[in-house]
XYZ file of C-alpha atoms in Angstrom:
394
model
C 81.818 90.840 103.491
C 79.850 89.678 100.316
C 81.589 89.547 97.021
C 80.166 88.640 93.575
C 82.325 86.415 91.355
C 81.722 85.856 87.622
C 85.013 84.199 86.604
C 88.542 83.281 87.795
C 91.559 83.186 85.530
C 95.351 82.755 85.856
C 97.873 84.354 83.563
C 101.546 83.393 83.529
C 103.927 86.353 83.457
C 107.615 87.158 83.386
C 108.573 89.799 85.863
C 111.498 92.019 84.625
C 114.132 92.816 87.256
C 116.432 95.541 86.208
C 118.602 95.493 89.317
C 122.066 94.334 88.173
C 122.289 92.120 91.264
C 118.599 91.821 92.018
C 118.515 87.951 91.979
C 120.689 85.693 94.058
C 120.447 83.101 91.348
C 120.956 84.919 88.051
C 120.788 88.755 87.958
C 120.053 88.773 84.195
C 116.964 86.660 84.314
C 113.317 87.789 84.573
C 111.240 85.760 87.119
C 108.168 83.778 86.301
C 104.927 84.056 88.219
C 101.162 84.010 87.938
C 98.579 86.712 88.124
C 95.140 85.672 89.431
C 92.248 87.678 87.957
C 88.796 87.450 89.586
C 85.963 89.180 87.673
C 82.605 90.174 89.046
C 80.130 93.014 89.131
C 81.861 94.811 86.358
C 85.195 94.839 88.313
C 88.456 92.965 88.362
C 90.282 91.736 91.457
C 94.003 90.899 91.142
C 96.536 88.959 93.120
C 99.945 87.595 92.396
C 100.626 83.832 92.898
C 104.259 83.416 93.755
C 105.409 80.149 92.209
C 109.078 80.020 92.949
C 110.938 76.952 94.136
C 114.383 77.711 95.452
C 116.632 78.867 93.954
C 114.559 79.854 90.935
C 111.028 79.762 89.602
C 110.215 76.597 87.654
C 107.447 75.213 85.405
C 106.483 72.392 87.727
C 105.544 74.751 90.606
C 103.557 76.917 88.166
C 101.531 73.883 87.152
C 100.866 73.024 90.772
C 99.698 76.550 91.385
C 97.318 76.374 88.413
C 95.809 73.161 89.719
C 95.399 74.411 93.245
C 93.747 77.682 92.199
C 91.342 75.736 89.945
C 90.398 73.360 92.776
C 89.917 76.277 95.206
C 87.759 78.279 92.667
C 85.412 75.370 92.070
C 85.033 74.896 95.854
C 84.224 78.593 96.316
C 81.671 78.537 93.405
C 79.925 75.611 95.084
C 79.498 77.603 98.271
C 77.827 80.688 96.738
C 74.349 81.714 95.844
C 73.691 81.888 92.101
C 72.711 85.352 90.887
C 72.476 85.361 87.154
C 75.982 84.805 85.624
C 77.617 85.377 89.019
C 77.883 83.701 92.395
C 77.621 85.678 95.620
C 79.567 84.439 98.571
C 80.744 85.748 101.960
C 84.496 86.438 101.476
C 85.425 85.097 104.924
C 83.404 81.850 104.290
C 85.219 81.431 100.924
C 88.550 81.838 102.503
C 87.717 79.580 105.461
C 86.689 76.824 103.059
C 90.257 76.588 101.775
C 91.323 75.304 105.205
C 89.886 71.903 104.252
C 92.811 71.493 101.882
C 96.409 70.810 102.957
C 99.339 72.692 101.513
C 99.335 75.107 98.551
C 99.615 78.136 100.863
C 100.736 80.424 98.014
C 97.550 79.631 96.001
C 95.354 80.121 99.099
C 96.947 83.528 99.649
C 96.447 84.516 96.025
C 92.699 83.605 96.208
C 92.243 85.483 99.456
C 94.012 88.619 98.255
C 92.171 88.648 94.844
C 88.797 88.276 96.647
C 89.710 91.195 98.964
C 90.804 93.237 95.954
C 87.580 92.478 94.147
C 85.602 93.313 97.277
C 87.413 96.686 97.543
C 86.438 97.558 94.063
C 82.784 96.364 94.333
C 82.385 98.245 97.581
C 84.165 101.432 96.519
C 86.538 101.140 99.517
C 90.251 101.857 99.785
C 92.766 99.015 100.452
C 93.378 100.121 104.046
C 89.634 100.301 104.751
C 89.127 96.746 103.481
C 92.166 95.386 105.390
C 90.771 97.084 108.596
C 87.338 95.490 107.985
C 88.927 92.127 107.320
C 91.088 92.250 110.423
C 88.081 93.143 112.437
C 86.144 90.244 110.890
C 88.898 87.841 111.908
C 88.906 89.188 115.519
C 92.172 91.239 115.363
C 90.581 94.450 116.642
C 93.796 96.197 117.550
C 95.280 95.509 114.149
C 92.066 96.704 112.526
C 92.587 100.085 114.242
C 96.178 100.163 112.933
C 94.979 99.704 109.258
C 92.264 102.326 109.722
C 94.846 104.896 110.909
C 97.364 104.688 108.060
C 97.611 107.086 105.083
C 97.478 105.090 101.831
C 98.725 108.072 99.795
C 102.247 107.979 101.297
C 104.907 106.860 98.765
C 106.614 103.451 99.090
C 109.905 103.916 100.807
C 112.884 101.611 100.862
C 113.117 99.134 103.700
C 115.380 96.155 103.017
C 116.601 94.004 100.127
C 119.066 91.338 99.217
C 122.707 91.823 98.321
C 123.849 88.905 96.227
C 127.565 87.991 96.508
C 128.284 88.357 92.839
C 131.631 89.609 91.524
C 134.746 90.548 93.433
C 134.939 92.480 96.690
C 135.132 96.020 94.996
C 132.014 95.211 93.042
C 130.178 94.133 96.113
C 131.153 97.365 97.942
C 130.012 99.384 94.960
C 126.571 97.703 94.934
C 126.445 98.166 98.762
C 126.978 101.904 98.326
C 124.391 102.083 95.541
C 121.701 100.390 97.616
C 122.511 102.471 100.628
C 122.161 105.645 98.544
C 118.685 104.416 97.474
C 117.597 104.649 101.066
C 117.693 101.022 102.141
C 118.048 100.583 105.941
C 118.907 96.891 105.885
C 120.633 94.679 103.322
C 120.447 90.903 103.394
C 123.665 89.208 102.252
C 123.139 85.809 100.753
C 125.619 83.394 102.247
C 126.328 79.599 102.330
C 128.896 77.251 103.835
C 131.539 78.411 101.384
C 131.263 82.100 102.143
C 134.471 83.350 103.639
C 133.966 84.824 107.189
C 136.862 87.273 106.827
C 135.469 88.749 103.573
C 132.028 89.005 105.045
C 133.419 90.793 108.118
C 135.116 93.397 105.854
C 131.860 93.934 104.001
C 130.001 94.486 107.297
C 132.668 96.862 108.522
C 132.254 99.019 105.373
C 128.472 99.083 105.477
C 126.602 102.323 106.522
C 123.299 100.342 106.970
C 122.327 97.225 108.863
C 123.512 94.024 107.279
C 121.874 90.638 107.916
C 122.823 87.296 106.402
C 120.483 84.758 104.764
C 121.778 81.196 104.456
C 118.544 79.753 102.944
C 119.114 76.533 104.873
C 122.519 75.858 103.246
C 124.510 75.168 106.477
C 124.944 71.663 107.806
C 126.363 72.019 111.310
C 126.951 74.363 114.216
C 130.580 74.925 113.337
C 129.691 76.553 110.062
C 127.122 78.773 111.767
C 129.641 79.893 114.487
C 132.047 81.061 111.720
C 129.326 83.398 110.392
C 128.074 84.586 113.830
C 131.217 86.621 114.409
C 131.140 88.456 111.084
C 129.041 91.284 112.550
C 125.654 90.671 110.939
C 122.582 91.796 112.893
C 121.109 88.181 112.470
C 121.608 85.036 110.497
C 118.423 83.963 108.653
C 117.494 80.220 108.261
C 120.960 78.801 108.746
C 119.697 75.196 108.519
C 117.183 73.570 106.186
C 113.630 73.442 107.510
C 112.751 70.118 108.971
C 111.740 68.779 112.381
C 111.840 71.432 115.019
C 113.643 69.062 117.507
C 116.497 68.798 114.921
C 116.480 72.600 114.366
C 116.568 73.050 118.130
C 119.687 70.905 118.382
C 121.462 72.788 115.513
C 120.520 76.192 116.957
C 122.000 75.406 120.364
C 125.505 76.639 119.575
C 127.782 78.590 121.812
C 127.032 82.175 120.756
C 130.134 84.436 120.763
C 129.694 87.647 122.793
C 127.916 90.295 120.736
C 127.223 87.797 117.862
C 124.334 87.789 115.435
C 120.885 86.653 116.424
C 119.177 83.677 114.680
C 116.145 84.050 112.438
C 113.731 81.649 110.869
C 112.125 82.056 107.441
C 111.285 78.831 105.501
C 110.511 77.023 108.712
C 107.603 79.327 109.473
C 105.072 77.724 107.146
C 101.955 78.790 109.136
C 100.845 80.177 112.490
C 100.994 76.721 114.003
C 104.605 76.319 112.836
C 105.481 79.586 114.440
C 103.986 78.439 117.778
C 105.900 75.222 117.560
C 109.115 77.012 116.708
C 108.727 79.403 119.628
C 108.233 76.447 121.988
C 111.229 74.451 120.741
C 113.804 76.404 118.803
C 116.131 79.185 120.120
C 115.616 82.059 117.633
C 115.045 85.849 117.862
C 113.495 86.927 114.516
C 110.574 85.533 112.494
C 110.263 86.244 108.771
C 106.469 86.492 108.003
C 105.350 86.170 104.385
C 101.840 86.364 103.150
C 102.191 83.546 100.622
C 103.921 81.114 102.923
C 101.364 81.769 105.715
C 98.441 81.167 103.382
C 97.152 84.691 103.264
C 96.663 87.921 105.176
C 94.597 86.081 107.807
C 97.491 83.791 108.506
C 99.856 86.679 108.614
C 97.777 88.673 111.100
C 97.552 85.600 113.355
C 101.334 85.124 113.121
C 101.927 88.834 114.039
C 99.690 88.357 117.077
C 101.754 85.298 118.161
C 105.123 87.051 117.568
C 104.015 90.245 119.462
C 102.722 88.141 122.387
C 106.070 86.199 122.494
C 107.989 89.529 122.277
C 110.238 88.397 119.416
C 111.391 90.380 116.414
C 109.628 89.919 113.095
C 109.346 91.506 109.657
C 107.252 91.164 106.556
C 109.051 89.195 103.947
C 109.318 90.426 100.318
C 107.857 87.754 98.050
C 105.778 90.537 96.645
C 108.497 92.881 95.467
C 106.891 93.079 91.972
C 104.508 95.896 91.153
C 101.554 93.545 91.394
C 101.476 93.505 95.156
C 104.247 95.685 96.477
C 101.622 98.181 97.509
C 99.861 95.511 99.683
C 103.145 94.751 101.469
C 103.704 98.421 101.950
C 100.361 98.773 103.641
C 100.987 95.766 105.815
C 104.377 97.201 106.890
C 102.962 100.662 107.638
C 100.077 99.282 109.633
C 101.757 96.406 111.522
C 105.027 98.277 112.154
C 107.378 95.262 112.466
C 110.270 95.788 114.958
C 112.748 94.576 112.345
C 113.306 96.234 108.880
C 111.122 94.463 106.322
C 111.734 93.615 102.660
C 110.484 96.406 100.436
C 112.193 98.530 97.800
C 111.473 101.790 96.119
C 110.184 101.767 92.519
C 113.440 102.958 90.991
C 115.336 99.886 92.339
C 113.162 97.457 90.334
C 111.671 98.924 87.240
C 112.754 101.406 84.558
C 111.166 104.819 84.237
C 109.355 103.759 81.049
C 107.516 100.953 83.029
C 104.612 102.302 85.053
C 103.897 99.632 87.702
C 100.207 100.569 87.801
C 99.534 99.377 84.350
C 98.298 95.916 83.459
C 98.180 94.825 79.771
C 97.127 91.631 77.980
C 99.314 90.075 75.344
C 97.654 92.220 72.567
C 98.578 95.315 74.365
C 95.076 96.079 75.625
C 95.032 98.375 78.592
C 93.048 96.768 81.397
C 93.867 98.742 84.433
C 95.610 102.077 85.102
C 96.314 103.963 88.321
C 93.808 101.733 90.126
C 93.090 102.427 93.823
C 92.523 98.786 94.786
C 94.829 96.611 96.836
C 97.129 95.694 93.940
C 98.537 97.594 91.079
C 99.600 94.962 88.415
C 101.916 95.245 85.479
C 102.477 92.543 82.880
C 104.810 93.233 80.015
C 102.889 92.709 76.831
C 105.645 90.898 74.976
C 106.006 88.347 77.738
C 102.392 87.380 78.151
C 101.339 83.671 77.985
C 97.951 82.283 78.886
C 97.902 79.947 81.842
C 94.827 78.377 83.274
C 91.559 78.646 81.211
C 88.936 81.005 82.564
C 86.672 79.281 85.089
C 83.008 80.246 85.475
C 80.491 79.080 88.107
C-alpha cells in the first residue's frame, strides 16, 4: 500500500457542540482538538487528533500531540524513497515504524488514519475498500471480508451517547425522552461516588432505551460500586481509576447482587496487550474499544480479535463524534458489528442544519473539501481557526 507524501500539517480547531447536555463537563463549551492534514499527489488526507485530558480538553495535551506528530512525520519521511518534492513509503511500514515509540497513542492513530485517507484518495478507492485492504494486509482476513461487504452509502444512524446529570430530575427525564426520540438505543449516564442510587434507579425505570453508567474511574471502593449495581443499569463502565490490574481485580471482586449490572473497562484498555492482561486478571464483561486509545485501526482490529476470541462484549467508543471522523466510526461499527451498542449519534444531535459536516474551511473561509468520498469528512468553523504546527516537508 504505497502512499506519496509531500507535507504534514496540524491545525487546532474548536468543535461546536450544539447539544444542550452534550458534554459532561460544560454543555456550553466547544471542544478543542487537532486536524492532521497530509498532502501528496495532488490530494489531501485528513484525520482528527483527539487531544482531551479528562474531564476537558487542555492546551498542554494539544502541545504534546503537536510534538508527537512532528516526531512521527520526520521518522516516516526518513523511511521513504524521495520522488521529487514527495516521499513514497509503504503505508504499513510507516505505521509499523511508530511502534518504536512509547505512548502518544492518539497521535499514532491520527497519523495512521490520515495516511489511509490519503491512500484512498490517491488510489481512487472508497473507505470500506481501503479498510478491507488494510485489514487483509494486517492478517485479519475475516474482518477484511466484513469491510468489503458493507454499503458505505447508508446514512449514519444513532447508536449510543452520554446523558450528563445536569439540572433537576424533570430536566433529566426531558433530555432522556429527547434522545430516545432521536433514535438512540443506549444512553450512558455519567455518575460518580456522589450520585444518588435512588434517583438513578428512578431514571432507569423511566427509560425506554438501555441505560448504562460511566463512572470514569471516580469510585474508590467496592461499597460505592455495589450501591450503583442495583440501580438497573445494563453495565457500569470504568468504576475505578485505571492502574495496576491486580488492584483493579481486587476492587472488581465485589458481591454482585442478583440481576445487577455488568462491569466494563474503558480507560484501562490502552492497547491490545492491556486488553489481554485485563482478560487474564480482572473480572469484567464489556470492553470499550477506541481507535485513538488503541493507537489506530490496526490496534482496534487486534483488540476486536482478542475480545471475540474471549467471547466478551465490546463496543466502539465515540472519541470521534465530530464530523471529522464520525463516518470512519460508522464504517467500523457497521463492519465489526459489536455485540454492545456503540457510541455514535445522528447528525442532527450534534450540528445545526446550517453546518454541513462534509465541508472543511481554512481561517480565511477558503473551501478545501466538500462532499468528499474519503474516510473522513472534516469541518472546521472558519471563525475558530488557529494555526497549530508548522507544515513539515521531507
